[in-house]
Short mmCIF file of N, CA and C in Angstrom, two decimals:
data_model
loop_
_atom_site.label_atom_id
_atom_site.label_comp_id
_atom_site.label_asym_id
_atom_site.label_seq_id
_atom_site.Cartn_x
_atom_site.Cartn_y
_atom_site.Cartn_z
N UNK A 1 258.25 -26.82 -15.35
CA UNK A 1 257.08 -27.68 -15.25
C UNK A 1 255.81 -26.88 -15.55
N UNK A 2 255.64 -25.54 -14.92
CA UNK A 2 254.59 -25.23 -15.27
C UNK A 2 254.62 -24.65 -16.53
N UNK A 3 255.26 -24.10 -17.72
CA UNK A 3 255.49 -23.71 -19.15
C UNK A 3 255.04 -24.91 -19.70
N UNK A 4 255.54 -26.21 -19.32
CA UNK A 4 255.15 -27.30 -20.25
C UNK A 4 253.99 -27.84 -20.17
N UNK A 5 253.06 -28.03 -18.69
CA UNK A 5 251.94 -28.04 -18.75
C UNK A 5 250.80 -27.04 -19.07
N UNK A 6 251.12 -25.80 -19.31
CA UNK A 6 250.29 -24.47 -19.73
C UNK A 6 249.71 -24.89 -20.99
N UNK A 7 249.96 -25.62 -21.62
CA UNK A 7 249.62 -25.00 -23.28
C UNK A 7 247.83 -26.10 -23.18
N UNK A 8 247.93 -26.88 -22.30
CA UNK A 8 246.69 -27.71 -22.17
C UNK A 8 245.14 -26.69 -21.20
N UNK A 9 245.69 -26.38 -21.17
CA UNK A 9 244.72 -24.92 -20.13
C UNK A 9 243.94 -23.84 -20.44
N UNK A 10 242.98 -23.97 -20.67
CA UNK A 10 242.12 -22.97 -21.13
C UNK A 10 242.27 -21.65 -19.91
N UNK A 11 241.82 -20.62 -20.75
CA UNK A 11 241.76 -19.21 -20.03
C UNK A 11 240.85 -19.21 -18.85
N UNK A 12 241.26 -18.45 -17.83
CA UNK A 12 240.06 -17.76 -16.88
C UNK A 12 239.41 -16.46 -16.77
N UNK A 13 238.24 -16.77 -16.61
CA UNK A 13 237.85 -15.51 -17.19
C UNK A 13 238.44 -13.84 -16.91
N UNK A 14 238.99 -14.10 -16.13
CA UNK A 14 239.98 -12.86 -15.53
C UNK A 14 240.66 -12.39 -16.53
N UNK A 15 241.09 -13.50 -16.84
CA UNK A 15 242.67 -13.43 -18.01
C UNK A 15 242.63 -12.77 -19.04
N UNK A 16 241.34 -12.74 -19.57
CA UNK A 16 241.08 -11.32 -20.85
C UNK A 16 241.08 -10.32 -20.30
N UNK A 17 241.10 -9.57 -18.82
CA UNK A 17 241.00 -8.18 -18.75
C UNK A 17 242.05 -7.86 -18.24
N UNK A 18 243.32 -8.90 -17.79
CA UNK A 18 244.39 -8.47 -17.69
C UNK A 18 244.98 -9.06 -18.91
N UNK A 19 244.86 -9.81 -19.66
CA UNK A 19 245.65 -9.50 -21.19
C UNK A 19 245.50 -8.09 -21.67
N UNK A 20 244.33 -7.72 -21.68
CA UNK A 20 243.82 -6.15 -22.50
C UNK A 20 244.92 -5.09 -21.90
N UNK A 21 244.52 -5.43 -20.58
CA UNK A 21 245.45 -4.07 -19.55
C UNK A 21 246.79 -3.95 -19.40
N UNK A 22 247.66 -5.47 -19.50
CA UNK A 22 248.48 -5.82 -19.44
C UNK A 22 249.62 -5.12 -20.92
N UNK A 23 248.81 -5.63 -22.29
CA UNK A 23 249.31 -4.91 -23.58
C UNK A 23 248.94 -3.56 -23.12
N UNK A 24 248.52 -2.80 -22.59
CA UNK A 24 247.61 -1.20 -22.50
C UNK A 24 248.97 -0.91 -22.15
N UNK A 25 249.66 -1.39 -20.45
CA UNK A 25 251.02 -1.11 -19.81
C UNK A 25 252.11 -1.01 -20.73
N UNK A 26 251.93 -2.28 -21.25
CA UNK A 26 253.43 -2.56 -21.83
C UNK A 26 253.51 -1.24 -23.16
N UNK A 27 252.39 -1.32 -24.22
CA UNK A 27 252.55 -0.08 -25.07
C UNK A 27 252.82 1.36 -24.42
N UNK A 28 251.99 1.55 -23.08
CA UNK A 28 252.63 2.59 -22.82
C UNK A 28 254.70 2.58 -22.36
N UNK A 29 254.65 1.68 -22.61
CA UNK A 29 256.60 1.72 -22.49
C UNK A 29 257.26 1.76 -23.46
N UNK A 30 256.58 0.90 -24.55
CA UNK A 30 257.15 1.60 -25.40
C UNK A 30 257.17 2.59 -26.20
N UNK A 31 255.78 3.39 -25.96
CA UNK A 31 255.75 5.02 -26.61
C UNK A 31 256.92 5.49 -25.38
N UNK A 32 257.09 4.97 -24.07
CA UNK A 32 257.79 5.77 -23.52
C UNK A 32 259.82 5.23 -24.13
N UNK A 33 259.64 4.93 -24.79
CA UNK A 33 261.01 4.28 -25.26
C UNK A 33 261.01 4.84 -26.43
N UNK A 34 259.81 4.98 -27.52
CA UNK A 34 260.20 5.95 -28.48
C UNK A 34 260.14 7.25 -28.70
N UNK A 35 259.47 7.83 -27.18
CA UNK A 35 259.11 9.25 -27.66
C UNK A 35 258.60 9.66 -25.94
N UNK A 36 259.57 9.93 -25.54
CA UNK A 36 259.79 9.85 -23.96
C UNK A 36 258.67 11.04 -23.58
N UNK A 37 258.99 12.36 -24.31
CA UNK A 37 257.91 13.42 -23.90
C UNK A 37 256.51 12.85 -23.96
N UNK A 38 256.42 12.60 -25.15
CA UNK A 38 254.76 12.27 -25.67
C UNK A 38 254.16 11.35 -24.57
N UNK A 39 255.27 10.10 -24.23
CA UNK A 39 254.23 9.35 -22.87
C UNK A 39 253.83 9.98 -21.67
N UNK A 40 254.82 10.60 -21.21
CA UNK A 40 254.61 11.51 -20.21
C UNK A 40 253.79 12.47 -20.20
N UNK A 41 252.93 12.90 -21.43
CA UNK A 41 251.79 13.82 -21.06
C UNK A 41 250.32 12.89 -20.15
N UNK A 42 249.57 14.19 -19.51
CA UNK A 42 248.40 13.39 -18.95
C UNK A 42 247.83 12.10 -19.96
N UNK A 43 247.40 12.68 -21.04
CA UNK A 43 246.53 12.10 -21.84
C UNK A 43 247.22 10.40 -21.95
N UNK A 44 248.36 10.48 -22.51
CA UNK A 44 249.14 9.00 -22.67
C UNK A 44 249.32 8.04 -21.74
N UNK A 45 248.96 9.02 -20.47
CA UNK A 45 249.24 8.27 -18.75
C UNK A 45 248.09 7.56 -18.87
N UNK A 46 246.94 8.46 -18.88
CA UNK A 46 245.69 8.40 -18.74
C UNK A 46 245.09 6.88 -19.46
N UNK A 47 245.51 7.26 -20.50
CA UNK A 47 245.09 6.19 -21.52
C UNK A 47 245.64 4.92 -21.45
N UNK A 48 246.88 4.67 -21.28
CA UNK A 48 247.98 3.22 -21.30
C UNK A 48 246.88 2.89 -19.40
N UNK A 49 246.96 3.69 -18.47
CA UNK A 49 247.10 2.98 -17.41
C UNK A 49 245.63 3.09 -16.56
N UNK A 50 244.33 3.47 -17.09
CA UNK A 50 243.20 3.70 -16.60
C UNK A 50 242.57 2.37 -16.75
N UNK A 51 242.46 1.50 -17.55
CA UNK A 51 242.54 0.21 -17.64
C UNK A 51 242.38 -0.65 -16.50
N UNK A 52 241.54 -1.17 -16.42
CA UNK A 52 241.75 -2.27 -14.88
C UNK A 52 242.35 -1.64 -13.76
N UNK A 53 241.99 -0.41 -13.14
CA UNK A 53 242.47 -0.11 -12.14
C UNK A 53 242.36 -0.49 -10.72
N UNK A 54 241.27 -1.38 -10.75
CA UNK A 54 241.44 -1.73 -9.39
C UNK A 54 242.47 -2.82 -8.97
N UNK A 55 243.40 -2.77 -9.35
CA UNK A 55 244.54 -3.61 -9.14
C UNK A 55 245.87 -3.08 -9.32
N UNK A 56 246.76 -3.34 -8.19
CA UNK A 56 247.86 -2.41 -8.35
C UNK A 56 248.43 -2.92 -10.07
N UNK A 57 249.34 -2.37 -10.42
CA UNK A 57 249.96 -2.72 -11.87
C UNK A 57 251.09 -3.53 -11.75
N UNK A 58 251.96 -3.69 -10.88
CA UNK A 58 253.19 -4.61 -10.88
C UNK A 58 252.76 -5.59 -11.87
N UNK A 59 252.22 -6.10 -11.73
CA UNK A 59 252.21 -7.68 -12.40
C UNK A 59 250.93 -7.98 -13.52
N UNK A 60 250.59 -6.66 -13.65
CA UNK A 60 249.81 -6.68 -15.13
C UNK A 60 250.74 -5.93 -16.29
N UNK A 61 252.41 -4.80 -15.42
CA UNK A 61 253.24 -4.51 -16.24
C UNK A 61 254.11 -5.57 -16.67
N UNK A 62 253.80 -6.47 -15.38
CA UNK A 62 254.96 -7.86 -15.29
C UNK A 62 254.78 -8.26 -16.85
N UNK A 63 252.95 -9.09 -16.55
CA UNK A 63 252.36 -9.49 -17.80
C UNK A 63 252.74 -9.28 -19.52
N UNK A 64 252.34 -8.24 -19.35
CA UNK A 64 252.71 -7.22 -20.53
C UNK A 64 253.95 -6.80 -20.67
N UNK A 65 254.66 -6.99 -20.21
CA UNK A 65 256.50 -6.74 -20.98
C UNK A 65 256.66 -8.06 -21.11
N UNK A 66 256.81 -8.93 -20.08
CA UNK A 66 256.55 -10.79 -21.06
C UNK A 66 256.03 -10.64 -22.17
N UNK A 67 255.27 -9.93 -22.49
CA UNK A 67 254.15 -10.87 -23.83
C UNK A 67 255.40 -9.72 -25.00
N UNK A 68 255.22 -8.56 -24.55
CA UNK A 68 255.75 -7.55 -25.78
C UNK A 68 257.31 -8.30 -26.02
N UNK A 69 257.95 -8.62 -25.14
CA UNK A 69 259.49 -9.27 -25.21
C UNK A 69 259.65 -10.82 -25.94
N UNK A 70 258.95 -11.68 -25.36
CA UNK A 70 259.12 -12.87 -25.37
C UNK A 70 257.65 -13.30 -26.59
N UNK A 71 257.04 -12.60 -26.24
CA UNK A 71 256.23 -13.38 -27.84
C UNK A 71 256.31 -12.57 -28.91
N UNK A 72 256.37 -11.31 -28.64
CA UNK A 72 256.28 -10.49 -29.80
C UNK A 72 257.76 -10.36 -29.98
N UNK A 73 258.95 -9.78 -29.42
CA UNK A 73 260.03 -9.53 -30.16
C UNK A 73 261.17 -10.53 -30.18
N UNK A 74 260.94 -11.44 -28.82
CA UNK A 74 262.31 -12.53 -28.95
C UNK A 74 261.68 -13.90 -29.78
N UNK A 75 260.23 -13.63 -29.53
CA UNK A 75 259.34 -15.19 -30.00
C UNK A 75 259.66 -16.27 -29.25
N UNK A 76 260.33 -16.16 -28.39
CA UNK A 76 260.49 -17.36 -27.07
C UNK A 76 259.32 -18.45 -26.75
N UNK A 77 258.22 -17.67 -27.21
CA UNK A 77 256.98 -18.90 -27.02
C UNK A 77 256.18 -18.52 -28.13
N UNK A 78 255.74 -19.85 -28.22
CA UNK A 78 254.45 -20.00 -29.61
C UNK A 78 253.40 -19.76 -28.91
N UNK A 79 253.37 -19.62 -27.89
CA UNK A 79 251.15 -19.62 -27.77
C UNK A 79 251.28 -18.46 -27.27
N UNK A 80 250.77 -17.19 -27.22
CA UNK A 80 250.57 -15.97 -26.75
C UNK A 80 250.34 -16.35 -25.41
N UNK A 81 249.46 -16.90 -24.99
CA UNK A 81 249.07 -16.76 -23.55
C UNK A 81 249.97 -16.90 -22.38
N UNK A 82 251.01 -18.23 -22.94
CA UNK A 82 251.74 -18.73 -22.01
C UNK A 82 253.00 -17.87 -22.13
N UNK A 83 252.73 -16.54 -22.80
CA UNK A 83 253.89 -15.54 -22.52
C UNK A 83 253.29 -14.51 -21.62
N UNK A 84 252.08 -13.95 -21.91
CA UNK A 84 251.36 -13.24 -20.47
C UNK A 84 251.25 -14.19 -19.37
N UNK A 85 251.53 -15.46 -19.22
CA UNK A 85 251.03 -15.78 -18.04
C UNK A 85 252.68 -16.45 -17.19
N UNK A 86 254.14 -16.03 -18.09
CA UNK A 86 255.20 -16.37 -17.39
C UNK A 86 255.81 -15.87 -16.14
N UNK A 87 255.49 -14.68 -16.08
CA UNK A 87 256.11 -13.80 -15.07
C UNK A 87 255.14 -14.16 -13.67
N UNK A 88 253.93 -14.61 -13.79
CA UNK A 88 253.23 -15.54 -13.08
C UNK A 88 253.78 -16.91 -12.68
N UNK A 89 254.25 -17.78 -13.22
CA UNK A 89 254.69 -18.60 -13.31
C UNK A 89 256.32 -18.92 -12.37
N UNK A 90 257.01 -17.83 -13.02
CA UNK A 90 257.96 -17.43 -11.96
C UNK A 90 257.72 -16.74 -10.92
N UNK A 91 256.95 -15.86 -10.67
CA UNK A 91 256.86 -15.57 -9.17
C UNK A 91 256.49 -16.71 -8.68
N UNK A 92 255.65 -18.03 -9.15
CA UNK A 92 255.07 -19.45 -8.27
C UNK A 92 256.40 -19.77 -7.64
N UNK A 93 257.28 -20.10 -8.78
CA UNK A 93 258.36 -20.78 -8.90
C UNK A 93 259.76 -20.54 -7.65
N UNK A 94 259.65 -18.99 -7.68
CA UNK A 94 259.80 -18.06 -6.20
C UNK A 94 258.96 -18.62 -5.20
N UNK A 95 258.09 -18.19 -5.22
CA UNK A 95 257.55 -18.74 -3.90
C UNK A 95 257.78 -20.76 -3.67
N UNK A 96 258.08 -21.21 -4.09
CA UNK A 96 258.20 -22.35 -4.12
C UNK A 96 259.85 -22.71 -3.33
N UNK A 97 260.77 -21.88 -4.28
CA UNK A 97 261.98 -21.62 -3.52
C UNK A 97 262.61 -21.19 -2.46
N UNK A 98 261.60 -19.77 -1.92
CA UNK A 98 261.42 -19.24 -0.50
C UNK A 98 261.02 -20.37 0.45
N UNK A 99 259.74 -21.21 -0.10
CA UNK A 99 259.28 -22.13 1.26
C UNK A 99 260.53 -23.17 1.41
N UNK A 100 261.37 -23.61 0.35
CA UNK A 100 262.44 -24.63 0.77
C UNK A 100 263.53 -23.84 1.03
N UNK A 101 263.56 -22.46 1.01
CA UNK A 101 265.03 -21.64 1.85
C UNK A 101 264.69 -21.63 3.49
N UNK A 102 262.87 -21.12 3.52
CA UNK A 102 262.67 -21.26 4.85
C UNK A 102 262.60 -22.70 5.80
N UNK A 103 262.15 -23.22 5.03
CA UNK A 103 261.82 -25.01 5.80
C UNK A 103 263.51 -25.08 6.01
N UNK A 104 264.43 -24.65 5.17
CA UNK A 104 265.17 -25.51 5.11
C UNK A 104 266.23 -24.67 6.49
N UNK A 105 266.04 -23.10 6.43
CA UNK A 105 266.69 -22.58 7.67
C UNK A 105 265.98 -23.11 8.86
N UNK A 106 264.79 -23.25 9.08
CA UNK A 106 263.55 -23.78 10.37
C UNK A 106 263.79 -25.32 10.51
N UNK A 107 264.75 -25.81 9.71
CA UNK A 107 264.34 -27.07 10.37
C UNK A 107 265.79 -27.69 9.20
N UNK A 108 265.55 -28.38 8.42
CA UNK A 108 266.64 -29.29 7.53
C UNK A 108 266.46 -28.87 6.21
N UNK A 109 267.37 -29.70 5.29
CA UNK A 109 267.50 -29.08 4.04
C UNK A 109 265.71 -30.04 3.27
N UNK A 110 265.76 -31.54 4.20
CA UNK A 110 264.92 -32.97 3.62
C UNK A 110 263.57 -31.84 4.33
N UNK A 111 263.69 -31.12 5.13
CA UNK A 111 262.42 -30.44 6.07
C UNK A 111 261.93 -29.35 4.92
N UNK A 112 263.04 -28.63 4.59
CA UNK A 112 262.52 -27.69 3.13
C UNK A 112 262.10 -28.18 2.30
N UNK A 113 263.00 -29.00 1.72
CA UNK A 113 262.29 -29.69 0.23
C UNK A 113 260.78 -30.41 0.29
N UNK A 114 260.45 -31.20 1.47
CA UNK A 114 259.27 -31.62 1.94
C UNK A 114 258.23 -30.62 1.52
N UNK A 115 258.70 -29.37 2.78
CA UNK A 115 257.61 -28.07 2.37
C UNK A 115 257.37 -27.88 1.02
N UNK A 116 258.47 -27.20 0.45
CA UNK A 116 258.33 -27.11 -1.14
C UNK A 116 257.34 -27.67 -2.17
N UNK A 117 257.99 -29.04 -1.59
CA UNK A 117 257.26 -30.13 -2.89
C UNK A 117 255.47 -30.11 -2.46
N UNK A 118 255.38 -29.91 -0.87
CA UNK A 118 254.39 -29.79 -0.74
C UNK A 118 252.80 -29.05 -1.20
N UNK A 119 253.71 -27.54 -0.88
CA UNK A 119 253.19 -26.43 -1.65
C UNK A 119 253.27 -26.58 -3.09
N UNK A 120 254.33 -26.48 -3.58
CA UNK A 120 254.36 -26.88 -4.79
C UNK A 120 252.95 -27.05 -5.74
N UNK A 121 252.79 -28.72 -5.09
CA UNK A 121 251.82 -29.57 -5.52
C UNK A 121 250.34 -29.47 -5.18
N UNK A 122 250.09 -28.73 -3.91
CA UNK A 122 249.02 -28.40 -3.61
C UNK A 122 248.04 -28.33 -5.33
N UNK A 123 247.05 -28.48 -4.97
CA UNK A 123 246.32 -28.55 -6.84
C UNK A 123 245.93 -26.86 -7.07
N UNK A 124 245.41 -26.62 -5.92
CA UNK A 124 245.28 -25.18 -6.47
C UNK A 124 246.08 -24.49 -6.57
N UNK A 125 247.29 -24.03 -5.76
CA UNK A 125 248.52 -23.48 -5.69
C UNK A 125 248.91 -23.93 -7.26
N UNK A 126 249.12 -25.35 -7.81
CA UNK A 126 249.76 -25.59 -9.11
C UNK A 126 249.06 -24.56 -10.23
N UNK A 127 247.36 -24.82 -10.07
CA UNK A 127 246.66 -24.51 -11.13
C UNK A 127 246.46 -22.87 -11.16
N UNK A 128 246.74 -22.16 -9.99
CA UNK A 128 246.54 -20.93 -9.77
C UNK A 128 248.43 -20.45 -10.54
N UNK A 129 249.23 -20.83 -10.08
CA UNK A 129 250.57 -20.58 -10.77
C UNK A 129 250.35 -20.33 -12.23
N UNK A 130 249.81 -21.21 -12.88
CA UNK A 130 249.64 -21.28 -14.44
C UNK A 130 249.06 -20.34 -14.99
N UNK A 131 248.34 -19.53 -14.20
CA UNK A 131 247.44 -18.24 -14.55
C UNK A 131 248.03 -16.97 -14.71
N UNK A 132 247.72 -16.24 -15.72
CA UNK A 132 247.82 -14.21 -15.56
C UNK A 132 246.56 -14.25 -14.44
N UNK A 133 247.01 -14.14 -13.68
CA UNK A 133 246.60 -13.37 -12.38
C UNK A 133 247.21 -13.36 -11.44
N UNK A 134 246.63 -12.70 -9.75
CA UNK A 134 247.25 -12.67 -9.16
C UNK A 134 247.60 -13.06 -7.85
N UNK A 135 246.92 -14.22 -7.71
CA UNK A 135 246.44 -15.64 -6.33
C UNK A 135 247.92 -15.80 -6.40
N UNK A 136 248.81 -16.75 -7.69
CA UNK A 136 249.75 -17.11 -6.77
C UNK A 136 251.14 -16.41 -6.57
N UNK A 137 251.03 -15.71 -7.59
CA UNK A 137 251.94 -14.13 -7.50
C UNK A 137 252.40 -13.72 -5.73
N UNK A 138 251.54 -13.57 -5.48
CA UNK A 138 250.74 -12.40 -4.35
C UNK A 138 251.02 -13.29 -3.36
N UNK A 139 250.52 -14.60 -3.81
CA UNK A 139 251.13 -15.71 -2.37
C UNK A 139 252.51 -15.64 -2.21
N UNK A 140 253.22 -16.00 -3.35
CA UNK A 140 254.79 -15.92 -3.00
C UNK A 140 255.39 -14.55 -2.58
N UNK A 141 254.87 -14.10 -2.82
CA UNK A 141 255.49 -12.59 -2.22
C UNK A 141 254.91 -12.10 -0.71
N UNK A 142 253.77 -12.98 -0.41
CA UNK A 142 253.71 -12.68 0.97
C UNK A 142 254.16 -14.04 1.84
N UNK A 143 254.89 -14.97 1.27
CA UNK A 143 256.03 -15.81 1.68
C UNK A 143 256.99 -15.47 1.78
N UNK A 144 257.50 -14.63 0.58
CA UNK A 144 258.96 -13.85 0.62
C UNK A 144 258.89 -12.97 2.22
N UNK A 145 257.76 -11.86 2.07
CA UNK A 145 257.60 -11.11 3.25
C UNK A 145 257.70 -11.82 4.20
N UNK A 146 256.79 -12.92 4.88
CA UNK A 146 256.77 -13.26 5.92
C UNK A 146 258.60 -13.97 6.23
N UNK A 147 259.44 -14.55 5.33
CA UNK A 147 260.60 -15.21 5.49
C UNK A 147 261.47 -14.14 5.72
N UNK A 148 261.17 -12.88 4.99
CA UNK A 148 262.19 -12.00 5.21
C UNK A 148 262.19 -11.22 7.10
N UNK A 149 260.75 -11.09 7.25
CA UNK A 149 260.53 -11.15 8.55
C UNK A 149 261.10 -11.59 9.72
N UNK A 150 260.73 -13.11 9.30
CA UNK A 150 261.66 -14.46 10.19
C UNK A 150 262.97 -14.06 10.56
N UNK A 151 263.83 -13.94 8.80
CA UNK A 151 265.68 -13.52 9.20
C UNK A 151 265.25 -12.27 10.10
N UNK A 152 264.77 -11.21 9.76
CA UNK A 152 264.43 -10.06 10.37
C UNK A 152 265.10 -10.20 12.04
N UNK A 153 264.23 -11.21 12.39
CA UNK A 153 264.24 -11.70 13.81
C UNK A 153 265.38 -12.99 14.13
N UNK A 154 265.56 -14.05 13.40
CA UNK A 154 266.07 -15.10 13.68
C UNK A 154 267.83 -15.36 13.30
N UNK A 155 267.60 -14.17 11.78
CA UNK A 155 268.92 -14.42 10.82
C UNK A 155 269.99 -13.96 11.66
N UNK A 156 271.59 -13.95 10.82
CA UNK A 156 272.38 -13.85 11.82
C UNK A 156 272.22 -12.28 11.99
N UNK A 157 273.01 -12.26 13.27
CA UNK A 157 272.57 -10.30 13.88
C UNK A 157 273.25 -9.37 12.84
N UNK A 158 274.24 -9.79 12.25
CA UNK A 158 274.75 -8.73 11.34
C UNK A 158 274.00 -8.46 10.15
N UNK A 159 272.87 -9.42 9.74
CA UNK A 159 272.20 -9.45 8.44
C UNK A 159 270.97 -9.15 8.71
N UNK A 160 270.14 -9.06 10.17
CA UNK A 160 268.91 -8.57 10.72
C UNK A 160 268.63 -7.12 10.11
N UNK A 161 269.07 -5.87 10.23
CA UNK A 161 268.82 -4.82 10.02
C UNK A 161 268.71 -5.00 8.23
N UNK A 162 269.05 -5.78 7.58
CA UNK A 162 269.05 -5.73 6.14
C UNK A 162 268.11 -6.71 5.84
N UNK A 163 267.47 -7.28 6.60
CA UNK A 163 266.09 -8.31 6.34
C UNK A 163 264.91 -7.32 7.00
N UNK A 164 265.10 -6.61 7.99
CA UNK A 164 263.91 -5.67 8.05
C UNK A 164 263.95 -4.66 7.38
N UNK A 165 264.80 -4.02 6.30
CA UNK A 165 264.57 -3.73 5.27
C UNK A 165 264.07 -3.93 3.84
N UNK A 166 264.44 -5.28 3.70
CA UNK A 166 263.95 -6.19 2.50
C UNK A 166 262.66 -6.75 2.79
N UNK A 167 262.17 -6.70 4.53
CA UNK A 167 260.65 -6.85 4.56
C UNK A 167 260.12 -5.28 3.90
N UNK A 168 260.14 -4.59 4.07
CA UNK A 168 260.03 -3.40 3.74
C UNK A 168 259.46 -2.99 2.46
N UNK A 169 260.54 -3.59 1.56
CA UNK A 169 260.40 -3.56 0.13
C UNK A 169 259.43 -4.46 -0.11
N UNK A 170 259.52 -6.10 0.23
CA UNK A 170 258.85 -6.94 -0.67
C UNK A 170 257.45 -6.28 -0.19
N UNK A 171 257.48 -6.01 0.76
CA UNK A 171 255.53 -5.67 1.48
C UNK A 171 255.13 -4.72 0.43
N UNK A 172 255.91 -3.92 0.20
CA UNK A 172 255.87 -3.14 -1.02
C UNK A 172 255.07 -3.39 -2.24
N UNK A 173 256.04 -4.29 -3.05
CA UNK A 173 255.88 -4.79 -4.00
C UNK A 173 254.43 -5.81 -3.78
#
């Protein structure tokens, strides 16, 4: 749903300085794929990843291997943008799935899907999904966290010690 409504959506202004930074990442992978020493000096670090730094990189590398994969080498999408802005799109799509795994352990399966569709639809939550950035990214992953939490505490006892680990990670990420 959100791929098919993207192509009607103009940019935010954000979205040009993580397009820029985003290709900056991804080229630095692939000098590191053709010429493994050469990326690894300061200078190549320096250069691919000084770019928009006030933001961690997960999801401006996210960005940028979408666009280098899927528009540039598989061509999976015709509009450039809506290939930097997929890996966005699926993390929404995650977080959308987490709130109906959790609704649906907290209460019923009709109690999850409710949530879901809820969030889901929210207008900004939708319109923030559609974006290279990182509002709804960042939301679903601190849904993931907080659910992984929950099992942490609630899940069955044999699977607890492996959900306060996987809080661990996603807090991470």
């Amino acid at each position: 749903l959100l791929v098919v409504t993207a192509r009607d959506l103009g940019y935010a202004r954000d979205e040009g300085f993580y397009f820029r930074a985003s290709e900056s990442y991804a080229g630095w992978f692939q000098l590191l794929l053709r010429a493994p020493s050469a990326a690894l000096t300061r200078h190549a670090v320096d250069a691919a990843w000084s770019i928009n730094p006030e933001h961690p990189p997960l999801l401006k590398t996210l960005f940028g291997l979408s666009h280098w994969l899927l528009y540039e080498k598989l061509h999976i999408f015709s509009e450039e943008g809506t290939s930097f802005r997929f890996p966005g799109m699926l993390l929404s799509a995650l977080g959308v799935g987490v709130v109906f795994a959790w609704g649906s352990a907290a209460t019923s399966r009709r109690g999850g899907l409710f949530a879901a569709l809820a969030y889901g639809f929210v207008p900004t939550t939708f319109y923030h999904a559609h974006l290279t950035c990182f509002d709804a990214p960042i939301a679903s992953l601190w849904v993931a966290v907080a659910y992984a939490f929950w099992l942490s505490l609630h899940g069955l006892p044999e699977r607890r010690a492996r959900w306060g680990i996987a809080t661990g990670v996603l807090f991470g990420l």
